[in-house]
Coordinates of C-alpha atoms in Angstrom, one line a residue:
M1 CA -22.5 6.0 -40.7
S2 CA -24.1 3.2 -42.7
I3 CA -26.6 1.0 -41.0
R4 CA -26.0 -1.8 -43.5
G5 CA -26.0 -5.1 -41.5
K6 CA -26.2 -3.3 -38.1
A7 CA -29.7 -4.6 -37.2
Y8 CA -32.1 -7.4 -37.9
I9 CA -35.9 -7.7 -38.0
V10 CA -36.5 -10.6 -35.6
G11 CA -40.2 -10.3 -34.9
A12 CA -43.2 -9.3 -37.1
Y13 CA -46.9 -9.5 -36.4
E14 CA -50.1 -8.3 -38.2
H15 CA -53.1 -8.1 -35.9
P16 CA -55.8 -10.3 -37.4
T17 CA -58.8 -8.1 -36.7
R18 CA -60.2 -5.8 -39.3
L19 CA -63.0 -4.5 -37.1
A20 CA -62.5 -3.8 -33.4
P21 CA -65.5 -2.0 -31.8
D22 CA -64.7 -3.7 -28.5
K23 CA -61.0 -2.8 -28.2
S24 CA -59.2 0.5 -27.4
V25 CA -56.4 1.8 -29.6
A26 CA -54.0 1.2 -26.7
Q27 CA -55.1 -2.4 -26.4
L28 CA -54.6 -3.0 -30.1
H29 CA -51.0 -1.6 -29.8
A30 CA -50.3 -3.9 -26.8
E31 CA -51.8 -7.0 -28.6
A32 CA -49.7 -6.3 -31.7
A33 CA -46.6 -5.9 -29.5
R34 CA -47.3 -9.2 -27.7
G35 CA -47.6 -11.0 -31.0
A36 CA -44.4 -9.6 -32.4
L37 CA -42.5 -10.5 -29.2
A38 CA -43.9 -14.0 -29.3
D39 CA -42.9 -14.3 -33.0
A40 CA -39.3 -13.3 -32.1
G41 CA -39.1 -15.5 -29.0
L42 CA -38.6 -12.5 -26.7
S43 CA -40.4 -11.0 -23.7
K44 CA -41.3 -7.4 -23.0
D45 CA -38.5 -7.3 -20.5
D46 CA -36.0 -7.7 -23.4
V47 CA -37.3 -4.4 -25.0
D48 CA -35.2 -1.3 -24.2
G49 CA -36.3 0.9 -27.2
Y50 CA -39.8 1.8 -28.2
F51 CA -41.0 3.5 -31.5
C52 CA -44.5 4.8 -32.4
A53 CA -46.1 7.5 -34.4
G54 CA -49.2 9.7 -34.4
D55 CA -51.6 6.8 -34.2
A56 CA -50.5 6.1 -30.6
P57 CA -52.9 7.5 -28.1
G58 CA -52.3 10.0 -25.4
L59 CA -48.7 11.3 -25.2
G60 CA -47.5 8.7 -27.7
P61 CA -44.5 6.8 -26.4
L62 CA -44.8 8.1 -22.9
S63 CA -48.4 6.8 -22.6
M64 CA -47.7 3.5 -24.4
V65 CA -44.5 2.6 -22.5
D66 CA -46.4 3.1 -19.3
Y67 CA -49.5 1.2 -20.5
M68 CA -47.4 -1.8 -21.7
G69 CA -45.1 -1.8 -18.6
L70 CA -41.9 -1.4 -20.6
K71 CA -38.6 -0.3 -19.2
V72 CA -36.8 1.4 -22.0
R73 CA -33.8 3.7 -22.4
H74 CA -34.6 5.0 -25.9
I75 CA -37.9 6.3 -27.5
D76 CA -38.7 7.7 -30.9
S77 CA -42.0 9.2 -32.1
T78 CA -41.1 10.2 -35.6
E79 CA -44.3 11.1 -37.5
T80 CA -44.6 11.0 -41.3
G81 CA -48.0 9.3 -41.6
G82 CA -48.0 5.9 -43.2
S83 CA -44.3 5.9 -43.9
S84 CA -43.4 6.4 -40.2
Y85 CA -42.9 2.7 -39.4
L86 CA -40.3 2.1 -42.2
I87 CA -38.5 5.1 -40.9
H88 CA -38.7 3.6 -37.4
V89 CA -37.0 0.5 -38.6
A90 CA -34.1 2.6 -39.9
H91 CA -34.0 4.8 -36.8
A92 CA -34.0 1.7 -34.6
A93 CA -31.0 0.4 -36.6
E94 CA -29.3 3.7 -36.1
A95 CA -30.0 3.7 -32.3
I96 CA -28.8 0.1 -32.0
A97 CA -25.6 0.9 -33.9
A98 CA -25.1 3.9 -31.6
G99 CA -25.5 1.8 -28.5
K100 CA -28.8 3.5 -27.4
C101 CA -30.8 0.2 -27.3
N102 CA -30.5 -3.5 -28.1
V103 CA -34.1 -4.6 -28.8
A104 CA -36.5 -2.1 -30.4
L105 CA -40.3 -2.5 -30.5
I106 CA -42.3 -0.7 -33.2
T107 CA -46.1 -0.6 -33.0
L108 CA -49.0 0.7 -35.0
A109 CA -52.8 0.5 -34.3
G110 CA -56.0 2.3 -34.9
R111 CA -59.8 2.0 -35.3
P112 CA -60.8 4.1 -38.3
R113 CA -63.3 1.6 -39.5
S114 CA -65.1 1.5 -36.2
E115 CA -65.0 5.3 -36.0
G116 CA -66.4 5.9 -39.5
S117 CA -63.3 7.4 -41.0
S118 CA -62.7 7.4 -44.8
G119 CA -60.7 9.2 -47.5
T120 CA -63.6 11.2 -48.9
Q121 CA -63.6 13.9 -46.3
P122 CA -61.2 16.9 -46.1
R123 CA -58.1 16.2 -44.0
N124 CA -57.7 18.9 -41.3
Y125 CA -54.4 18.5 -39.4
G126 CA -55.3 21.4 -37.2
A127 CA -55.7 25.2 -37.4
S128 CA -52.1 25.7 -36.5
A129 CA -50.7 23.8 -39.5
P130 CA -49.1 26.4 -41.8
D131 CA -51.0 25.0 -44.9
A132 CA -54.4 24.9 -43.2
G133 CA -55.6 28.4 -44.2
Y134 CA -54.6 27.8 -47.9
E135 CA -55.9 24.3 -48.4
F136 CA -58.7 23.3 -46.0
P137 CA -61.2 25.9 -47.3
Y138 CA -61.0 24.2 -50.7
G139 CA -61.9 20.8 -49.3
L140 CA -58.8 18.8 -50.3
A141 CA -59.6 15.2 -49.4
T142 CA -57.4 12.2 -49.6
A143 CA -59.2 10.6 -52.5
N144 CA -59.4 13.7 -54.7
G145 CA -55.8 14.6 -54.0
Y146 CA -54.7 11.2 -55.4
G147 CA -57.2 11.5 -58.2
M148 CA -55.5 14.7 -59.2
C149 CA -52.1 12.9 -59.4
A150 CA -53.6 10.1 -61.5
M151 CA -55.2 12.6 -63.9
R152 CA -51.9 14.4 -64.3
H153 CA -50.0 11.2 -65.0
M154 CA -52.7 10.3 -67.6
H155 CA -52.4 13.7 -69.2
E156 CA -48.6 13.7 -69.4
F157 CA -47.8 10.0 -70.2
G158 CA -51.0 8.5 -71.7
T159 CA -51.6 6.2 -68.7
T160 CA -55.0 4.6 -68.8
A161 CA -57.6 3.6 -66.2
E162 CA -57.3 0.0 -67.5
Q163 CA -53.6 0.0 -66.6
L164 CA -54.2 1.3 -63.1
A165 CA -56.9 -1.4 -62.7
W166 CA -54.3 -4.2 -63.3
I167 CA -52.7 -3.2 -59.9
K168 CA -56.0 -4.0 -58.1
V169 CA -56.3 -7.2 -60.1
A170 CA -52.9 -8.3 -59.0
A171 CA -53.6 -7.5 -55.4
S172 CA -56.9 -9.5 -55.6
H173 CA -55.1 -12.5 -57.0
H174 CA -52.9 -12.5 -53.9
A175 CA -55.7 -11.7 -51.4
Q176 CA -57.7 -14.8 -52.3
H177 CA -55.1 -16.8 -50.4
N178 CA -55.2 -14.6 -47.2
P179 CA -57.9 -15.7 -44.8
H180 CA -57.7 -12.3 -43.0
A181 CA -58.0 -10.2 -46.1
M182 CA -61.1 -7.9 -46.2
L183 CA -61.6 -8.4 -49.9
R184 CA -60.8 -12.0 -51.0
D185 CA -62.6 -12.1 -54.4
V186 CA -60.5 -12.0 -57.5
V187 CA -61.6 -9.1 -59.7
T188 CA -61.0 -8.3 -63.4
V189 CA -60.0 -5.1 -65.1
E190 CA -63.6 -4.8 -66.3
Q191 CA -65.0 -5.0 -62.7
V192 CA -62.6 -2.4 -61.5
L193 CA -63.7 0.0 -64.2
A194 CA -67.3 -0.8 -63.6
S195 CA -67.1 0.2 -59.9
P196 CA -68.3 3.7 -59.0
V197 CA -66.0 6.7 -59.6
I198 CA -64.8 8.1 -56.3
A199 CA -62.5 10.8 -57.5
D200 CA -62.1 11.0 -61.3
P201 CA -60.3 9.0 -62.7
L202 CA -60.1 6.7 -59.6
H203 CA -62.9 4.1 -59.1
R204 CA -63.9 2.6 -55.8
L205 CA -61.8 -0.5 -56.5
D206 CA -58.8 1.8 -57.1
C207 CA -59.0 2.7 -53.4
C208 CA -57.6 0.9 -50.4
V209 CA -59.8 -0.6 -47.7
V210 CA -60.4 1.1 -44.3
S211 CA -59.6 -1.2 -41.5
D212 CA -59.1 -1.4 -37.7
G213 CA -56.2 -3.4 -36.3
G214 CA -52.5 -2.9 -36.3
G215 CA -49.1 -4.5 -36.4
A216 CA -45.7 -4.6 -34.7
L217 CA -42.0 -5.2 -35.5
I218 CA -39.0 -6.1 -33.4
V219 CA -35.6 -4.9 -34.5
A220 CA -32.5 -6.3 -32.6
R221 CA -28.8 -6.1 -32.5
P222 CA -27.1 -8.8 -34.7
E223 CA -25.6 -10.6 -31.7
I224 CA -29.1 -11.0 -30.2
A225 CA -30.7 -12.0 -33.6
R226 CA -28.2 -14.9 -33.9
T227 CA -29.3 -16.4 -30.6
L228 CA -33.0 -16.6 -31.7
N229 CA -34.5 -19.6 -33.5
R230 CA -35.9 -17.5 -36.4
P231 CA -34.8 -17.0 -40.0
K232 CA -32.4 -14.0 -40.1
V233 CA -33.7 -10.9 -41.9
R234 CA -31.0 -8.2 -42.2
L235 CA -31.4 -4.5 -42.9
L236 CA -29.2 -3.7 -45.9
G237 CA -30.3 -0.1 -46.8
A238 CA -32.8 2.6 -45.9
G239 CA -33.8 6.0 -47.2
E240 CA -36.3 8.7 -46.2
S241 CA -37.5 11.9 -47.8
P242 CA -40.2 14.5 -47.5
R243 CA -41.8 16.0 -50.6
G244 CA -43.8 19.2 -50.3
Q245 CA -45.3 21.9 -52.4
N246 CA -42.0 23.7 -52.9
G247 CA -43.8 27.0 -53.2
G248 CA -46.1 25.7 -55.9
K249 CA -43.3 24.3 -58.0
V250 CA -44.3 20.7 -57.6
D251 CA -44.6 17.8 -60.0
L252 CA -47.6 15.8 -59.1
T253 CA -46.2 12.7 -60.9
T254 CA -43.1 12.5 -58.7
T255 CA -43.1 11.1 -55.2
G256 CA -40.5 11.1 -52.4
A257 CA -39.6 7.5 -53.4
R258 CA -37.4 9.1 -56.0
W259 CA -35.0 10.2 -53.2
S260 CA -35.7 7.7 -50.5
G261 CA -35.3 4.8 -52.9
A262 CA -32.0 6.1 -54.4
A263 CA -30.6 6.4 -50.8
A264 CA -31.6 2.9 -49.9
F265 CA -30.3 1.3 -53.0
E266 CA -26.9 3.1 -52.6
E267 CA -26.6 2.0 -49.0
A268 CA -27.6 -1.5 -49.8
G269 CA -25.3 -1.8 -52.8
V270 CA -28.0 -3.3 -55.0
K271 CA -30.1 -2.1 -57.9
P272 CA -33.9 -2.4 -58.7
S273 CA -33.3 -5.4 -61.0
D274 CA -31.9 -7.3 -58.1
I275 CA -35.1 -7.1 -56.0
Q276 CA -37.1 -10.4 -56.0
Y277 CA -40.2 -9.1 -54.1
A278 CA -41.5 -5.6 -53.5
S279 CA -44.0 -4.4 -50.9
I280 CA -45.3 -1.1 -52.3
Y281 CA -47.6 1.3 -50.4
D282 CA -51.0 1.0 -52.0
S283 CA -53.4 3.6 -50.6
F284 CA -54.6 3.9 -54.2
T285 CA -53.6 2.2 -57.5
I286 CA -51.9 5.4 -58.7
T287 CA -49.7 5.4 -55.5
V288 CA -48.2 2.1 -56.6
L289 CA -47.6 3.1 -60.2
L290 CA -45.8 6.4 -59.2
Q291 CA -43.6 4.7 -56.6
L292 CA -42.6 1.9 -59.0
E293 CA -41.4 4.5 -61.4
D294 CA -39.6 6.6 -58.8
L295 CA -37.9 3.6 -57.3
G296 CA -36.4 2.8 -60.7
F297 CA -38.3 -0.4 -61.6
C298 CA -39.3 1.3 -64.8
E299 CA -38.8 4.6 -66.6
K300 CA -40.9 7.7 -65.6
G301 CA -44.1 7.6 -67.6
K302 CA -43.7 3.8 -68.4
G303 CA -45.5 2.6 -65.2
G304 CA -48.7 1.9 -67.0
A305 CA -47.1 -0.6 -69.3
F306 CA -45.1 -2.0 -66.5
V307 CA -48.1 -2.9 -64.2
A308 CA -50.4 -4.1 -67.0
D309 CA -51.2 -7.7 -68.0
G310 CA -50.5 -9.3 -64.7
N311 CA -46.8 -8.2 -64.3
L312 CA -47.2 -7.8 -60.6
I313 CA -48.8 -11.2 -59.9
A314 CA -46.7 -13.7 -58.0
G315 CA -45.8 -16.8 -60.0
S316 CA -46.2 -15.2 -63.4
G317 CA -45.3 -11.5 -63.2
R318 CA -41.9 -9.9 -63.5
L319 CA -42.2 -8.2 -60.0
P320 CA -44.4 -9.9 -57.4
F321 CA -45.9 -7.2 -55.1
N322 CA -48.0 -7.1 -52.0
T323 CA -48.6 -10.8 -51.8
D324 CA -50.8 -10.4 -48.7
G325 CA -53.3 -8.4 -50.8
G326 CA -51.9 -5.1 -49.6
G327 CA -54.0 -2.1 -48.6
L328 CA -56.1 -2.5 -51.7
C329 CA -57.5 -5.9 -50.5
N330 CA -56.1 -7.0 -47.2
N331 CA -55.5 -4.4 -44.6
H332 CA -54.8 -0.7 -44.1
P333 CA -54.8 -0.4 -40.3
A334 CA -55.4 3.0 -38.9
N335 CA -55.3 4.4 -42.5
R336 CA -51.5 3.8 -42.3
G337 CA -50.3 0.9 -44.4
G338 CA -46.5 1.2 -43.9
I339 CA -46.0 -1.5 -41.2
T340 CA -47.9 -4.2 -43.1
K341 CA -45.5 -3.6 -46.0
V342 CA -42.5 -4.5 -43.9
I343 CA -44.4 -7.5 -42.3
E344 CA -45.1 -9.1 -45.7
A345 CA -41.5 -8.5 -46.9
V346 CA -40.3 -10.3 -43.7
R347 CA -42.7 -13.2 -44.4
Q348 CA -41.4 -13.5 -48.0
L349 CA -37.7 -13.5 -46.9
R350 CA -38.5 -16.1 -44.2
G351 CA -40.3 -18.3 -46.7
E352 CA -43.5 -17.9 -44.6
A353 CA -45.8 -16.3 -47.2
H354 CA -48.7 -18.4 -48.4
P355 CA -47.4 -21.2 -50.7
A356 CA -49.5 -19.9 -53.6
V357 CA -47.7 -16.5 -53.5
Q358 CA -44.3 -17.3 -52.0
V359 CA -41.5 -16.1 -54.2
K360 CA -39.1 -19.0 -54.7
D361 CA -35.8 -18.7 -52.8
C362 CA -36.6 -15.1 -51.9
K363 CA -33.3 -13.5 -50.7
L364 CA -33.8 -9.8 -51.4
A365 CA -36.9 -7.7 -50.8
L366 CA -37.9 -4.0 -50.8
A367 CA -40.5 -2.3 -48.7
Q368 CA -41.8 1.2 -49.6
G369 CA -44.0 3.5 -47.6
T370 CA -45.7 6.8 -48.3
G371 CA -47.4 8.9 -45.7
G372 CA -49.5 12.1 -46.0
Q373 CA -51.0 13.3 -49.3
L374 CA -49.5 12.8 -52.7
G375 CA -51.4 15.8 -53.9
S376 CA -49.8 18.2 -51.4
R377 CA -47.1 16.9 -49.1
H378 CA -46.0 13.5 -48.0
G379 CA -43.1 11.5 -46.5
S380 CA -41.5 8.6 -48.2
A381 CA -39.4 5.7 -46.8
T382 CA -37.6 2.8 -48.4
L383 CA -36.1 -0.4 -46.8
I384 CA -34.1 -3.0 -48.5
L385 CA -34.0 -6.3 -46.6
E386 CA -32.0 -9.5 -47.1
R387 CA -32.3 -13.1 -45.9
E388 CA -29.0 -14.0 -44.3

């Protein structure tokens, strides 16, 4: 069953805080939910489906539905890290098409900045994880896993640190117009390369920010969307894919976007050259480059040339990306940047992005999420959205 045109994103909200020492994670979820409902012009009594991932406290949807006083008939706690929330949009559309719910609420929230979390420590998902005994003793951390992928791409295709730096430069050009962005100063390629090396070849400015906060989305049945006084953002296509170690037969330069993107484009009936704006998951600069290749915006190995010389800067570049500043400059709440990618794509399609970065007459946008670790295993999700 295709979900093309079966659901609309009618509400979107990005929590403005980047540091929340005085708020609980549950409170951040609830505040984000309230903001998205207000944006849509709906109340919590209209919600009959709820979606969350591993960032939700307690028993996930059971705890949060109770905390927020929701009365729902459908819940979903799909967990694929930072890509979860794009999958939730697709799963909400599926549930709506199947008659399981009419209005779905999706929330994300966390406090990694307040709690001192970073990507420089080994990630231990628990002693029961099947990979723990093979990987945790060797200290695989988020940053060095992505550095390994970047080094491999440089080795195979001649990609340079200067080319990766252009991704950060583009994000900074956009973040200067976002009053909530953590890093609003425009930077140069030289400044990126002069920042300390965190995990060779990645510099500090190649890495995303660590922020508290959250966000929320409302997905609704078409009949409900048409009654609301908001611009109509329709879901055209979606794809999801895991990518693991495959018994050691893994290509570090290929992401799950190769498969999730192909599925989304096929369902939407469009091609990469039709996309006017792209929200690309940007935990690190290399994350962006690899996904752009795998989504088909350029050939494999040509990503370095594609992102260089300002090609991602709104108003001048070929493919405007992450016009809120992205995870590299604006916000990466709960160390999970997927929901903010959808939020900014919705802003662009509504014509509500900052005027300095708004894509003229934006009708077709893509949001891409990655969750987990590119150096080992991760999930990928792609959404293609249209302004009706």
